[in-house]
CSV table of C-alpha atoms in Angstrom, one decimal:
chain,number,residue,atom,x,y,z
A,1,UNK,CA,55.3,39.7,3.9
A,2,UNK,CA,53.5,43.1,4.3
A,3,UNK,CA,51.2,43.7,7.3
A,4,UNK,CA,48.2,44.3,4.9
A,5,UNK,CA,48.8,40.9,3.4
A,6,UNK,CA,48.8,39.2,6.7
A,7,UNK,CA,45.6,41.0,7.7
A,8,UNK,CA,43.9,40.0,4.5
A,9,UNK,CA,45.0,36.4,5.0
A,10,UNK,CA,43.7,36.4,8.6
A,11,UNK,CA,40.3,37.9,7.5
A,12,UNK,CA,40.0,35.3,4.7
A,13,UNK,CA,40.8,32.5,7.1
A,14,UNK,CA,38.2,33.8,9.6
A,15,UNK,CA,35.6,34.0,6.9
A,16,UNK,CA,36.3,30.4,5.9
A,17,UNK,CA,36.2,29.2,9.5
A,18,UNK,CA,32.9,30.9,10.0
A,19,UNK,CA,31.5,29.4,6.9
A,20,UNK,CA,32.7,25.9,8.0
A,21,UNK,CA,31.2,26.5,11.4
A,22,UNK,CA,27.9,27.5,10.0
A,23,UNK,CA,27.8,24.5,7.7
A,24,UNK,CA,28.5,22.2,10.6
A,25,UNK,CA,25.7,23.8,12.6
A,26,UNK,CA,23.3,23.4,9.7
A,27,UNK,CA,24.4,19.8,9.2
A,28,UNK,CA,23.9,19.0,12.9
A,29,UNK,CA,20.4,20.4,12.7
A,30,UNK,CA,19.6,18.4,9.6
A,31,UNK,CA,20.9,15.3,11.2
A,32,UNK,CA,19.0,15.9,14.4
A,33,UNK,CA,15.8,16.4,12.3
A,34,UNK,CA,16.6,13.1,10.5
A,35,UNK,CA,17.3,11.3,13.7
A,36,UNK,CA,14.0,12.5,15.2
A,37,UNK,CA,12.1,11.2,12.2
A,38,UNK,CA,13.9,7.9,12.4
A,39,UNK,CA,13.4,7.7,16.2
A,40,UNK,CA,9.7,8.0,15.6
A,41,UNK,CA,10.1,4.7,13.7
A,42,UNK,CA,7.7,6.0,11.0
A,43,UNK,CA,9.7,4.7,8.1
A,44,UNK,CA,10.2,1.3,9.7
A,45,UNK,CA,6.5,1.2,10.6
A,46,UNK,CA,5.4,2.0,7.1
A,47,UNK,CA,7.6,-0.6,5.6
A,48,UNK,CA,6.5,-3.2,8.2
A,49,UNK,CA,2.9,-2.3,7.2
A,50,UNK,CA,3.7,-2.9,3.6
A,51,UNK,CA,5.1,-6.3,4.3
A,52,UNK,CA,2.0,-7.2,6.4
A,53,UNK,CA,-0.4,-5.9,3.8
A,54,UNK,CA,1.4,-7.8,1.1
A,55,UNK,CA,1.4,-11.0,3.2
A,56,UNK,CA,-2.4,-10.6,3.8
A,57,UNK,CA,-3.1,-10.0,0.1
A,58,UNK,CA,-1.0,-12.9,-0.9
A,59,UNK,CA,-2.8,-15.2,1.6
A,60,UNK,CA,-6.2,-14.1,0.2
A,61,UNK,CA,-5.1,-14.6,-3.4
A,62,UNK,CA,-3.7,-18.1,-2.5
A,63,UNK,CA,-6.8,-19.1,-0.6
A,64,UNK,CA,-9.1,-18.1,-3.4
A,65,UNK,CA,-6.8,-19.6,-6.0
A,66,UNK,CA,-6.8,-23.0,-4.2
A,67,UNK,CA,-10.6,-22.9,-4.1
A,68,UNK,CA,-10.8,-22.2,-7.8
A,69,UNK,CA,-8.2,-24.9,-8.6
A,70,UNK,CA,-10.2,-27.4,-6.5
A,71,UNK,CA,-13.4,-26.5,-8.3
A,72,UNK,CA,-11.8,-26.8,-11.7
A,73,UNK,CA,-10.4,-30.2,-10.7
A,74,UNK,CA,-13.9,-31.3,-9.7
A,75,UNK,CA,-15.4,-30.1,-12.9
A,76,UNK,CA,-12.7,-31.9,-14.9
A,77,UNK,CA,-13.6,-35.2,-13.1
A,78,UNK,CA,-17.4,-34.8,-13.5
A,79,UNK,CA,-17.6,-33.3,-16.9
A,80,UNK,CA,-19.2,-35.5,-19.6
A,81,UNK,CA,-17.8,-33.8,-22.6
A,82,UNK,CA,-14.1,-33.4,-23.5
A,83,UNK,CA,-14.4,-29.6,-24.2
A,84,UNK,CA,-15.5,-28.9,-20.6
A,85,UNK,CA,-12.7,-31.1,-19.2
A,86,UNK,CA,-10.1,-29.3,-21.3
A,87,UNK,CA,-11.5,-25.9,-20.1
A,88,UNK,CA,-11.2,-27.1,-16.5
A,89,UNK,CA,-7.6,-28.3,-17.0
A,90,UNK,CA,-6.8,-24.9,-18.6
A,91,UNK,CA,-8.2,-23.2,-15.6
A,92,UNK,CA,-6.0,-25.4,-13.4
A,93,UNK,CA,-3.0,-24.5,-15.5
A,94,UNK,CA,-3.8,-20.8,-15.1
A,95,UNK,CA,-4.2,-21.2,-11.4
A,96,UNK,CA,-0.7,-22.7,-11.2
A,97,UNK,CA,0.6,-19.5,-12.8
A,98,UNK,CA,-1.2,-17.5,-10.1
A,99,UNK,CA,0.5,-19.7,-7.4
A,100,UNK,CA,3.9,-19.1,-8.9
A,101,UNK,CA,3.3,-15.3,-9.2
A,102,UNK,CA,2.5,-15.1,-5.5
A,103,UNK,CA,6.1,-15.9,-4.8
A,104,UNK,CA,6.7,-12.2,-5.2
A,105,UNK,CA,5.6,-11.6,-1.7
A,106,UNK,CA,8.5,-13.5,-0.2
A,107,UNK,CA,11.0,-11.6,-2.4
A,108,UNK,CA,9.3,-8.3,-1.6
A,109,UNK,CA,9.4,-9.0,2.1
A,110,UNK,CA,13.2,-9.8,1.9
A,111,UNK,CA,13.9,-6.6,-0.1
A,112,UNK,CA,11.9,-4.4,2.4
A,113,UNK,CA,13.7,-6.1,5.3
A,114,UNK,CA,17.0,-5.0,3.7
A,115,UNK,CA,15.8,-1.4,3.4
A,116,UNK,CA,14.8,-1.5,7.1
A,117,UNK,CA,18.2,-2.7,8.0
A,118,UNK,CA,19.8,0.1,6.0
A,119,UNK,CA,17.6,2.7,7.7
A,120,UNK,CA,18.6,1.3,11.1
A,121,UNK,CA,22.3,1.4,10.1
A,122,UNK,CA,22.0,5.0,8.9
A,123,UNK,CA,20.3,5.9,12.1
A,124,UNK,CA,23.1,4.3,14.1
A,125,UNK,CA,25.8,6.0,12.1
A,126,UNK,CA,24.1,9.4,12.3
A,127,UNK,CA,23.9,9.0,16.1
A,128,UNK,CA,27.6,8.2,16.3
A,129,UNK,CA,28.4,11.2,14.2
A,130,UNK,CA,26.4,13.4,16.5
A,131,UNK,CA,28.1,11.9,19.5
A,132,UNK,CA,31.5,12.6,18.0
A,133,UNK,CA,30.6,16.2,17.1
A,134,UNK,CA,29.0,17.2,20.3
A,135,UNK,CA,30.7,14.9,22.8
A,136,UNK,CA,27.3,13.7,24.0
A,137,UNK,CA,23.9,12.7,22.6
A,138,UNK,CA,22.1,15.8,21.7
A,139,UNK,CA,18.7,16.6,23.2
A,140,UNK,CA,15.9,16.0,20.7
A,141,UNK,CA,14.8,19.0,18.7
A,142,UNK,CA,11.2,20.1,18.4
A,143,UNK,CA,9.5,19.0,15.3
A,144,UNK,CA,9.1,21.7,12.7
A,145,UNK,CA,5.5,23.1,12.6
A,146,UNK,CA,3.2,21.7,9.9
A,147,UNK,CA,2.9,24.5,7.4
A,148,UNK,CA,0.8,22.7,4.9
A,149,UNK,CA,-2.7,23.8,4.0
A,150,UNK,CA,-5.7,22.0,5.5
A,151,UNK,CA,-6.4,19.9,2.4
A,152,UNK,CA,-2.7,19.1,1.8
A,153,UNK,CA,-2.2,18.0,5.4
A,154,UNK,CA,-4.8,15.3,4.8
A,155,UNK,CA,-2.6,13.7,2.2
A,156,UNK,CA,-0.5,11.4,4.4
A,157,UNK,CA,-1.4,8.1,2.9
A,158,UNK,CA,-3.1,5.2,4.6
A,159,UNK,CA,-3.0,4.9,8.3
A,160,UNK,CA,-0.8,2.3,9.8
A,161,UNK,CA,-2.5,-0.8,11.3
A,162,UNK,CA,-3.9,0.2,14.7
A,163,UNK,CA,-3.4,3.9,14.0
A,164,UNK,CA,-6.8,4.6,12.4
A,165,UNK,CA,-9.2,6.7,14.5
A,166,UNK,CA,-12.2,4.6,13.4
A,167,UNK,CA,-12.0,0.9,12.7
A,168,UNK,CA,-13.3,-0.6,9.5
A,169,UNK,CA,-15.7,-2.7,11.6
A,170,UNK,CA,-17.2,0.5,13.0
A,171,UNK,CA,-17.6,2.0,9.5
A,172,UNK,CA,-19.2,-1.3,8.3
A,173,UNK,CA,-21.6,-1.3,11.2
A,174,UNK,CA,-23.0,2.1,10.1
A,175,UNK,CA,-24.2,0.6,6.8
A,176,UNK,CA,-26.8,-2.1,7.2
């Protein structure tokens, strides 16, 4: 092997090692950013809020549906003509469909719980990878500054329960 060939091979190997090192450094930073986001619990909190909101909406739908069903039952009993009784029974049949459709909430809650468990699992695995790479738990990195414009920064979606600056009751109190 000629000396020039060995030098070329060494230089190529050094370039590849530097590239690998840079890739690992970038990956560590991305994982640290991901871990920070997960540590904030934002994703889990958002999913929990979805489950709670769905449960509340389902409860409201079921309560109103039970009232309508009871009213239709009463109309069917008191109605003098057959057409009114048939309409009341038809309303009851439709309300049964509403009751059955509300079962989606339980399935939705189960699916979201699976997603939350997956997020927690990913967080644990990322933490373990960071420990293996660095030999210790890395110190948290600072969050990246928000570079969005003023209007765009307002587009964060609804506030989580308890996170709103002004309660709905306070807003309602402003309007007599």
